[in-house]
Amino acid sequence: MTMNKTLLHFHPDVLDALEHNRPVVALESTLITHGLPYPVNQDVASRMEQAVRDVGAVPATIAVLKGQITVGLTPDQLAYLAQAQDVRKCSRRDLPIVLAQQGDGATTVAGTMIVAQMAGIQVFATGGIGGVHRGHPFDVSADLLELPQTPVTVVCAGAKAILDLPLTLEVLETHGVPVIGYHCSEFPAFYTRSSGLPLDLRCESPDEVAAIIRARHTLGFRTGTLVATPIPEKDELPAEVAEKAIAQALQEAEANGIRGKEVTPFLLARVSELTHDDSRTANAALLENNARVAAHIAQALTTL
Ligand code: PSU
Ligand code: MN
């Protein structure tokens, strides 16, 4: 196991679990700083951590604090991050910058995968991965470039519904990233359970997922694995409500010339306003669910 103790600052609980081969789940921080407003963000992040603990695994929320890559936050560090201003959204290209400038950084799916891999954490839970943007097929999230080259398993509720889901799946296929439907036969659509896009693999148990992850290691592949699991039924948004809000938010992003890393936070915030926070409630519910599923998979990987 890689234990990069000089570059990474570990929470003692995380270090202890890793040293004793107990299950650990990495959690990202961009959803805290750029995905949800204060104080909902702090509450959701704590609930994700608790969901991981309830299954018997150790949560490791990952962020950069004053240039120090931190694996597992204390409650004080989490509270700080939830209200901090000037936090850099960190995918691969941002990590050297925030380290050199000793700044605060929130890791995206891409950034969290990189750090999880360095830390020796195999499983990571997020909400929805980034992907190919609708109407902008050249705007491809760094998440889609990280998944093919970093051997970490990412548990999500699909890609964010603001994206072009068919093209996102095509890119994953091209780059050799297995997409596992966990308790589903279609790629989930974040706020809603189904997208109409079939997946060629459905797993019912954490052990089945763990077997695929192990087989990938056996082959020596460096690719990540995507596990997609739908939002719980009771929490999903009606598809028409989600789609109507997304269409309007996309139009506004276009009209306001929103670009680059601002696009996703802008769309998530607008969809939330347009659905009177119903989408935010759904987002929180799926995040907690994903954390729980990831913990079960992490556990299955340590047993056997
Ligand atoms: N999932 C959520 N909320 C979020 C994100 C994921 O429920 O805010 C973040 C993740 O960090 C993901 C990022 O990596 O959005 C994608 O941003 P972009 O499209 O700019 O790559
Ligand atoms: Mn982009």
mmCIF file of C-alpha atoms and ligand atoms in Angstrom:
data_model
loop_
_atom_site.group_PDB
_atom_site.id
_atom_site.type_symbol
_atom_site.label_atom_id
_atom_site.label_comp_id
_atom_site.label_asym_id
_atom_site.label_seq_id
_atom_site.Cartn_x
_atom_site.Cartn_y
_atom_site.Cartn_z
ATOM 1 C CA MET A 1 0.000 0.000 0.000
ATOM 2 C CA THR A 2 1.251 3.490 -0.828
ATOM 3 C CA MET A 3 1.378 5.625 2.308
ATOM 4 C CA ASN A 4 2.606 8.995 1.350
ATOM 5 C CA LYS A 5 3.004 10.420 4.812
ATOM 6 C CA THR A 6 5.065 13.470 3.969
ATOM 7 C CA LEU A 7 2.902 14.813 1.154
ATOM 8 C CA LEU A 8 -0.391 13.861 2.776
ATOM 9 C CA HIS A 9 -1.718 14.821 6.172
ATOM 10 C CA PHE A 10 -3.868 11.979 7.506
ATOM 11 C CA HIS A 11 -6.577 12.122 10.139
ATOM 12 C CA PRO A 12 -5.412 9.608 12.806
ATOM 13 C CA ASP A 13 -8.571 7.466 12.376
ATOM 14 C CA VAL A 14 -7.952 7.187 8.630
ATOM 15 C CA LEU A 15 -4.296 6.301 9.067
ATOM 16 C CA ASP A 16 -5.155 3.694 11.685
ATOM 17 C CA ALA A 17 -7.804 2.091 9.449
ATOM 18 C CA LEU A 18 -5.471 1.998 6.432
ATOM 19 C CA GLU A 19 -2.624 0.507 8.444
ATOM 20 C CA HIS A 20 -4.918 -2.244 9.736
ATOM 21 C CA ASN A 21 -6.623 -2.905 6.404
ATOM 22 C CA ARG A 22 -10.006 -1.711 7.630
ATOM 23 C CA PRO A 23 -12.470 -0.147 5.167
ATOM 24 C CA VAL A 24 -12.062 3.538 4.306
ATOM 25 C CA VAL A 25 -14.215 5.652 1.977
ATOM 26 C CA ALA A 26 -12.886 8.847 0.417
ATOM 27 C CA LEU A 27 -15.323 11.778 0.102
ATOM 28 C CA GLU A 28 -14.828 14.861 -2.051
ATOM 29 C CA SER A 29 -14.954 18.507 -1.037
ATOM 30 C CA THR A 30 -16.063 20.407 -4.146
ATOM 31 C CA LEU A 31 -19.657 19.533 -3.408
ATOM 32 C CA ILE A 32 -19.119 21.272 -0.036
ATOM 33 C CA THR A 33 -17.563 24.467 -1.394
ATOM 34 C CA HIS A 34 -19.084 24.759 -4.861
ATOM 35 C CA GLY A 35 -22.033 22.356 -4.987
ATOM 36 C CA LEU A 36 -24.140 23.304 -1.977
ATOM 37 C CA PRO A 37 -24.618 26.519 0.024
ATOM 38 C CA TYR A 38 -23.740 27.003 3.702
ATOM 39 C CA PRO A 39 -25.038 25.604 6.070
ATOM 40 C CA VAL A 40 -26.641 22.778 4.034
ATOM 41 C CA ASN A 41 -23.164 21.820 2.790
ATOM 42 C CA GLN A 42 -21.794 21.238 6.291
ATOM 43 C CA ASP A 43 -24.835 19.217 7.282
ATOM 44 C CA VAL A 44 -24.718 17.053 4.144
ATOM 45 C CA ALA A 45 -20.959 16.453 4.465
ATOM 46 C CA SER A 46 -21.396 15.351 8.087
ATOM 47 C CA ARG A 47 -24.288 13.105 7.145
ATOM 48 C CA MET A 48 -22.197 11.453 4.429
ATOM 49 C CA GLU A 49 -19.435 10.814 6.959
ATOM 50 C CA GLN A 50 -21.946 9.366 9.411
ATOM 51 C CA ALA A 51 -23.469 7.126 6.726
ATOM 52 C CA VAL A 52 -19.993 5.670 6.129
ATOM 53 C CA ARG A 53 -19.445 5.123 9.877
ATOM 54 C CA ASP A 54 -22.864 3.492 10.293
ATOM 55 C CA VAL A 55 -21.731 0.742 7.936
ATOM 56 C CA GLY A 56 -18.507 0.288 9.923
ATOM 57 C CA ALA A 57 -16.083 2.078 7.605
ATOM 58 C CA VAL A 58 -13.993 5.226 8.171
ATOM 59 C CA PRO A 59 -14.773 8.375 6.147
ATOM 60 C CA ALA A 60 -11.890 10.379 4.685
ATOM 61 C CA THR A 61 -13.077 13.712 3.351
ATOM 62 C CA ILE A 62 -10.299 15.101 1.171
ATOM 63 C CA ALA A 63 -9.341 18.759 0.746
ATOM 64 C CA VAL A 64 -6.318 21.037 0.566
ATOM 65 C CA LEU A 65 -5.986 23.320 3.594
ATOM 66 C CA LYS A 66 -3.363 26.099 3.344
ATOM 67 C CA GLY A 67 -1.442 24.045 0.806
ATOM 68 C CA GLN A 68 -1.575 20.836 2.860
ATOM 69 C CA ILE A 69 -3.351 17.873 1.268
ATOM 70 C CA THR A 70 -5.596 16.587 4.045
ATOM 71 C CA VAL A 71 -7.085 13.100 4.110
ATOM 72 C CA GLY A 72 -9.878 12.978 6.662
ATOM 73 C CA LEU A 73 -11.086 16.259 8.143
ATOM 74 C CA THR A 74 -11.765 17.078 11.791
ATOM 75 C CA PRO A 75 -15.202 18.633 12.513
ATOM 76 C CA ASP A 76 -13.458 22.018 12.870
ATOM 77 C CA GLN A 77 -11.736 21.657 9.506
ATOM 78 C CA LEU A 78 -15.033 20.680 7.903
ATOM 79 C CA ALA A 79 -16.782 23.676 9.471
ATOM 80 C CA TYR A 80 -13.986 25.945 8.203
ATOM 81 C CA LEU A 81 -14.220 24.600 4.671
ATOM 82 C CA ALA A 82 -18.017 24.899 4.610
ATOM 83 C CA GLN A 83 -17.728 28.685 5.088
ATOM 84 C CA ALA A 84 -14.359 29.428 3.507
ATOM 85 C CA GLN A 85 -14.101 31.917 0.658
ATOM 86 C CA ASP A 86 -11.513 31.728 -2.129
ATOM 87 C CA VAL A 87 -11.318 27.982 -2.267
ATOM 88 C CA ARG A 88 -9.897 26.707 -5.531
ATOM 89 C CA LYS A 89 -11.877 23.952 -7.249
ATOM 90 C CA CYS A 90 -9.159 21.342 -7.782
ATOM 91 C CA SER A 91 -8.968 18.867 -10.599
ATOM 92 C CA ARG A 92 -5.575 17.553 -11.796
ATOM 93 C CA ARG A 93 -4.295 20.833 -13.185
ATOM 94 C CA ASP A 94 -5.120 22.774 -10.032
ATOM 95 C CA LEU A 95 -3.345 20.636 -7.435
ATOM 96 C CA PRO A 96 0.197 21.921 -8.151
ATOM 97 C CA ILE A 97 -1.070 25.500 -8.103
ATOM 98 C CA VAL A 98 -2.859 25.296 -4.775
ATOM 99 C CA LEU A 99 0.097 23.506 -3.192
ATOM 100 C CA ALA A 100 2.615 26.061 -4.447
ATOM 101 C CA GLN A 101 0.449 28.983 -3.341
ATOM 102 C CA GLN A 102 -0.380 27.326 -0.004
ATOM 103 C CA GLY A 103 -4.030 27.979 -0.687
ATOM 104 C CA ASP A 104 -7.256 26.204 0.179
ATOM 105 C CA GLY A 105 -8.510 23.746 -2.391
ATOM 106 C CA ALA A 106 -11.635 21.642 -2.754
ATOM 107 C CA THR A 107 -11.112 18.434 -4.670
ATOM 108 C CA THR A 108 -13.462 17.461 -7.492
ATOM 109 C CA VAL A 109 -14.057 13.858 -8.488
ATOM 110 C CA ALA A 110 -10.819 14.037 -10.507
ATOM 111 C CA GLY A 111 -8.854 15.678 -7.682
ATOM 112 C CA THR A 112 -10.226 13.328 -5.031
ATOM 113 C CA MET A 113 -9.385 10.251 -7.127
ATOM 114 C CA ILE A 114 -5.775 11.415 -7.414
ATOM 115 C CA VAL A 115 -5.400 11.942 -3.665
ATOM 116 C CA ALA A 116 -7.296 8.756 -2.751
ATOM 117 C CA GLN A 117 -4.949 6.761 -4.941
ATOM 118 C CA MET A 118 -1.880 8.359 -3.298
ATOM 119 C CA ALA A 119 -3.372 7.617 0.117
ATOM 120 C CA GLY A 120 -4.145 3.984 -0.679
ATOM 121 C CA ILE A 121 -7.932 4.452 -0.489
ATOM 122 C CA GLN A 122 -9.714 2.305 -3.060
ATOM 123 C CA VAL A 123 -13.313 3.525 -2.861
ATOM 124 C CA PHE A 124 -14.732 7.011 -3.143
ATOM 125 C CA ALA A 125 -18.300 8.369 -3.000
ATOM 126 C CA THR A 126 -19.592 11.476 -4.761
ATOM 127 C CA GLY A 127 -22.971 12.707 -6.016
ATOM 128 C CA GLY A 128 -22.691 12.755 -9.763
ATOM 129 C CA ILE A 129 -19.524 12.748 -11.847
ATOM 130 C CA GLY A 130 -18.786 15.481 -14.338
ATOM 131 C CA GLY A 131 -19.171 14.632 -18.002
ATOM 132 C CA VAL A 132 -19.741 16.029 -21.454
ATOM 133 C CA HIS A 133 -21.751 19.251 -21.435
ATOM 134 C CA ARG A 134 -24.950 19.491 -23.493
ATOM 135 C CA GLY A 135 -24.432 21.425 -26.690
ATOM 136 C CA HIS A 136 -20.689 21.723 -25.915
ATOM 137 C CA PRO A 137 -19.170 18.347 -26.763
ATOM 138 C CA PHE A 138 -15.683 19.888 -26.389
ATOM 139 C CA ASP A 139 -16.456 20.792 -22.752
ATOM 140 C CA VAL A 140 -15.525 17.492 -21.145
ATOM 141 C CA SER A 141 -15.074 17.334 -17.367
ATOM 142 C CA ALA A 142 -11.605 16.474 -16.094
ATOM 143 C CA ASP A 143 -13.427 13.677 -14.209
ATOM 144 C CA LEU A 144 -13.768 11.778 -17.502
ATOM 145 C CA LEU A 145 -10.021 12.012 -18.105
ATOM 146 C CA GLU A 146 -9.130 10.930 -14.579
ATOM 147 C CA LEU A 147 -11.307 7.811 -14.525
ATOM 148 C CA PRO A 148 -9.250 6.121 -17.302
ATOM 149 C CA GLN A 149 -5.913 6.661 -15.544
ATOM 150 C CA THR A 150 -6.447 6.423 -11.784
ATOM 151 C CA PRO A 151 -7.344 3.068 -10.197
ATOM 152 C CA VAL A 152 -10.053 4.166 -7.754
ATOM 153 C CA THR A 153 -13.698 3.052 -7.630
ATOM 154 C CA VAL A 154 -16.128 5.971 -7.770
ATOM 155 C CA VAL A 155 -19.675 5.513 -6.479
ATOM 156 C CA CYS A 156 -22.146 8.004 -7.967
ATOM 157 C CA ALA A 157 -25.806 8.460 -8.902
ATOM 158 C CA GLY A 158 -24.825 8.724 -12.551
ATOM 159 C CA ALA A 159 -23.495 11.860 -14.153
ATOM 160 C CA LYS A 160 -25.154 15.140 -13.249
ATOM 161 C CA ALA A 161 -28.384 15.452 -15.213
ATOM 162 C CA ILE A 162 -27.348 18.868 -16.519
ATOM 163 C CA LEU A 163 -24.960 16.965 -18.817
ATOM 164 C CA ASP A 164 -25.189 15.066 -22.071
ATOM 165 C CA LEU A 165 -25.556 11.571 -20.607
ATOM 166 C CA PRO A 166 -25.302 9.532 -23.842
ATOM 167 C CA LEU A 167 -22.050 11.262 -24.841
ATOM 168 C CA THR A 168 -20.699 10.910 -21.306
ATOM 169 C CA LEU A 169 -21.234 7.139 -21.477
ATOM 170 C CA GLU A 170 -19.558 6.997 -24.897
ATOM 171 C CA VAL A 171 -16.427 8.692 -23.547
ATOM 172 C CA LEU A 172 -16.274 6.249 -20.624
ATOM 173 C CA GLU A 173 -16.581 3.338 -23.035
ATOM 174 C CA THR A 174 -13.865 4.662 -25.330
ATOM 175 C CA HIS A 175 -11.466 5.000 -22.405
ATOM 176 C CA GLY A 176 -12.078 1.556 -20.947
ATOM 177 C CA VAL A 177 -13.887 2.544 -17.770
ATOM 178 C CA PRO A 178 -16.337 -0.160 -16.628
ATOM 179 C CA VAL A 179 -19.710 1.277 -15.590
ATOM 180 C CA ILE A 180 -21.470 -0.950 -13.086
ATOM 181 C CA GLY A 181 -25.193 -0.491 -12.493
ATOM 182 C CA TYR A 182 -25.647 -1.161 -8.781
ATOM 183 C CA HIS A 183 -29.259 -2.261 -8.259
ATOM 184 C CA CYS A 184 -30.126 -0.770 -11.653
ATOM 185 C CA SER A 185 -30.095 -1.689 -15.341
ATOM 186 C CA GLU A 186 -29.966 1.866 -16.672
ATOM 187 C CA PHE A 187 -27.496 4.671 -16.114
ATOM 188 C CA PRO A 188 -29.162 6.721 -13.342
ATOM 189 C CA ALA A 189 -29.823 10.404 -14.071
ATOM 190 C CA PHE A 190 -28.830 11.987 -10.734
ATOM 191 C CA TYR A 191 -32.129 13.646 -9.642
ATOM 192 C CA THR A 192 -34.120 10.794 -11.210
ATOM 193 C CA ARG A 193 -33.640 7.040 -11.224
ATOM 194 C CA SER A 194 -33.583 6.313 -14.919
ATOM 195 C CA SER A 195 -32.197 7.866 -18.079
ATOM 196 C CA GLY A 196 -33.390 5.347 -20.657
ATOM 197 C CA LEU A 197 -29.715 4.507 -21.281
ATOM 198 C CA PRO A 198 -29.094 0.794 -20.689
ATOM 199 C CA LEU A 199 -25.937 -0.460 -18.966
ATOM 200 C CA ASP A 200 -24.410 -3.818 -19.870
ATOM 201 C CA LEU A 201 -23.678 -4.776 -16.289
ATOM 202 C CA ARG A 202 -25.879 -4.945 -13.217
ATOM 203 C CA CYS A 203 -24.633 -5.969 -9.769
ATOM 204 C CA GLU A 204 -26.791 -6.741 -6.762
ATOM 205 C CA SER A 205 -24.176 -7.131 -4.028
ATOM 206 C CA PRO A 206 -21.010 -5.388 -2.810
ATOM 207 C CA ASP A 207 -19.151 -8.684 -3.243
ATOM 208 C CA GLU A 208 -19.910 -8.766 -6.981
ATOM 209 C CA VAL A 209 -18.522 -5.245 -7.336
ATOM 210 C CA ALA A 210 -15.478 -6.106 -5.224
ATOM 211 C CA ALA A 211 -14.772 -9.127 -7.461
ATOM 212 C CA ILE A 212 -14.672 -6.879 -10.544
ATOM 213 C CA ILE A 213 -12.351 -4.413 -8.814
ATOM 214 C CA ARG A 214 -10.021 -7.259 -7.811
ATOM 215 C CA ALA A 215 -10.037 -8.705 -11.315
ATOM 216 C CA ARG A 216 -9.036 -5.312 -12.655
ATOM 217 C CA HIS A 217 -6.073 -5.264 -10.244
ATOM 218 C CA THR A 218 -5.151 -8.788 -11.269
ATOM 219 C CA LEU A 219 -4.978 -7.621 -14.869
ATOM 220 C CA GLY A 220 -2.727 -4.757 -13.810
ATOM 221 C CA PHE A 221 -5.072 -2.150 -15.280
ATOM 222 C CA ARG A 222 -4.695 1.431 -14.064
ATOM 223 C CA THR A 223 -8.253 2.380 -14.980
ATOM 224 C CA GLY A 224 -10.832 3.444 -12.431
ATOM 225 C CA THR A 225 -14.230 1.829 -12.047
ATOM 226 C CA LEU A 226 -17.548 3.637 -11.980
ATOM 227 C CA VAL A 227 -20.373 2.313 -9.828
ATOM 228 C CA ALA A 228 -23.681 4.022 -10.575
ATOM 229 C CA THR A 229 -26.589 3.625 -8.196
ATOM 230 C CA PRO A 230 -29.908 5.450 -8.434
ATOM 231 C CA ILE A 231 -31.280 7.989 -5.980
ATOM 232 C CA PRO A 232 -33.661 6.257 -3.516
ATOM 233 C CA GLU A 233 -37.231 6.120 -4.868
ATOM 234 C CA LYS A 234 -38.721 8.279 -2.141
ATOM 235 C CA ASP A 235 -36.243 11.089 -2.858
ATOM 236 C CA GLU A 236 -36.318 11.320 -6.645
ATOM 237 C CA LEU A 237 -37.639 14.380 -8.467
ATOM 238 C CA PRO A 238 -40.396 14.023 -11.056
ATOM 239 C CA ALA A 239 -38.521 13.812 -14.388
ATOM 240 C CA GLU A 240 -40.491 16.695 -15.962
ATOM 241 C CA VAL A 241 -39.700 18.991 -13.034
ATOM 242 C CA ALA A 242 -35.979 18.200 -13.205
ATOM 243 C CA GLU A 243 -35.793 18.530 -16.984
ATOM 244 C CA LYS A 244 -37.716 21.818 -17.095
ATOM 245 C CA ALA A 245 -35.420 23.427 -14.512
ATOM 246 C CA ILE A 246 -32.296 22.066 -16.228
ATOM 247 C CA ALA A 247 -33.409 23.419 -19.622
ATOM 248 C CA GLN A 248 -33.953 26.885 -18.186
ATOM 249 C CA ALA A 249 -30.680 26.859 -16.227
ATOM 250 C CA LEU A 250 -28.777 25.827 -19.363
ATOM 251 C CA GLN A 251 -30.341 28.675 -21.310
ATOM 252 C CA GLU A 252 -29.366 31.157 -18.607
ATOM 253 C CA ALA A 253 -25.788 29.842 -18.483
ATOM 254 C CA GLU A 254 -25.591 30.366 -22.232
ATOM 255 C CA ALA A 255 -27.096 33.893 -22.043
ATOM 256 C CA ASN A 256 -24.766 34.907 -19.187
ATOM 257 C CA GLY A 257 -21.640 33.529 -20.876
ATOM 258 C CA ILE A 258 -20.794 31.214 -17.975
ATOM 259 C CA ARG A 259 -17.614 29.278 -18.831
ATOM 260 C CA GLY A 260 -15.114 26.715 -17.609
ATOM 261 C CA LYS A 261 -15.228 25.481 -14.042
ATOM 262 C CA GLU A 262 -18.060 27.929 -13.209
ATOM 263 C CA VAL A 263 -20.550 26.084 -15.415
ATOM 264 C CA THR A 264 -21.378 23.172 -13.119
ATOM 265 C CA PRO A 265 -21.751 25.218 -9.878
ATOM 266 C CA PHE A 266 -23.915 27.763 -11.736
ATOM 267 C CA LEU A 267 -26.235 25.091 -13.145
ATOM 268 C CA LEU A 268 -26.595 23.247 -9.822
ATOM 269 C CA ALA A 269 -27.446 26.475 -7.994
ATOM 270 C CA ARG A 270 -29.975 27.610 -10.614
ATOM 271 C CA VAL A 271 -31.687 24.209 -10.802
ATOM 272 C CA SER A 272 -31.998 24.340 -7.044
ATOM 273 C CA GLU A 273 -33.591 27.803 -7.103
ATOM 274 C CA LEU A 274 -35.939 26.851 -9.926
ATOM 275 C CA THR A 275 -37.140 23.725 -8.106
ATOM 276 C CA HIS A 276 -37.588 25.597 -4.788
ATOM 277 C CA ASP A 277 -34.773 23.563 -3.254
ATOM 278 C CA ASP A 278 -36.391 20.213 -4.104
ATOM 279 C CA SER A 279 -33.397 19.367 -6.275
ATOM 280 C CA ARG A 280 -31.098 20.234 -3.375
ATOM 281 C CA THR A 281 -32.974 17.855 -1.082
ATOM 282 C CA ALA A 282 -32.691 15.149 -3.742
ATOM 283 C CA ASN A 283 -28.968 15.900 -4.132
ATOM 284 C CA ALA A 284 -28.430 15.525 -0.381
ATOM 285 C CA ALA A 285 -30.337 12.237 -0.290
ATOM 286 C CA LEU A 286 -28.386 10.674 -3.138
ATOM 287 C CA LEU A 287 -25.078 11.780 -1.613
ATOM 288 C CA GLU A 288 -25.884 10.010 1.636
ATOM 289 C CA ASN A 289 -27.030 6.914 -0.234
ATOM 290 C CA ASN A 290 -23.836 6.823 -2.314
ATOM 291 C CA ALA A 291 -21.700 7.129 0.825
ATOM 292 C CA ARG A 292 -23.496 4.103 2.279
ATOM 293 C CA VAL A 293 -23.077 2.005 -0.890
ATOM 294 C CA ALA A 294 -19.383 2.950 -1.088
ATOM 295 C CA ALA A 295 -18.872 1.861 2.515
ATOM 296 C CA HIS A 296 -20.392 -1.547 1.762
ATOM 297 C CA ILE A 297 -18.080 -1.966 -1.238
ATOM 298 C CA ALA A 298 -15.028 -0.864 0.783
ATOM 299 C CA GLN A 299 -15.979 -3.440 3.383
ATOM 300 C CA ALA A 300 -16.361 -6.187 0.780
ATOM 301 C CA LEU A 301 -12.880 -5.331 -0.514
ATOM 302 C CA THR A 302 -11.266 -5.771 2.903
ATOM 303 C CA THR A 303 -12.929 -9.093 3.660
ATOM 304 C CA LEU A 304 -12.137 -12.079 1.402
HETATM 305 N N1 PSU B 1 -21.681 15.872 -7.242
HETATM 306 C C1 PSU B 1 -22.559 16.660 -6.563
HETATM 307 N N2 PSU B 1 -22.268 17.994 -6.477
HETATM 308 C C2 PSU B 1 -21.102 18.546 -7.007
HETATM 309 C C3 PSU B 1 -20.170 17.702 -7.707
HETATM 310 C C4 PSU B 1 -20.521 16.367 -7.790
HETATM 311 O O1 PSU B 1 -23.601 16.178 -6.092
HETATM 312 O O2 PSU B 1 -20.875 19.757 -6.865
HETATM 313 C C5 PSU B 1 -18.874 18.278 -8.281
HETATM 314 C C6 PSU B 1 -17.817 17.173 -8.326
HETATM 315 O O3 PSU B 1 -16.722 17.603 -7.562
HETATM 316 C C7 PSU B 1 -17.451 17.019 -9.783
HETATM 317 C C8 PSU B 1 -17.630 18.428 -10.271
HETATM 318 O O4 PSU B 1 -16.147 16.527 -9.962
HETATM 319 O O5 PSU B 1 -18.884 18.790 -9.627
HETATM 320 C C9 PSU B 1 -17.658 18.499 -11.792
HETATM 321 O O6 PSU B 1 -17.275 19.787 -12.221
HETATM 322 P P1 PSU B 1 -16.891 20.024 -13.770
HETATM 323 O O7 PSU B 1 -18.157 19.726 -14.526
HETATM 324 O O8 PSU B 1 -16.487 21.492 -13.865
HETATM 325 O O9 PSU B 1 -15.782 19.096 -14.114
HETATM 326 MN MN MN B 2 -16.038 21.980 -18.007
#
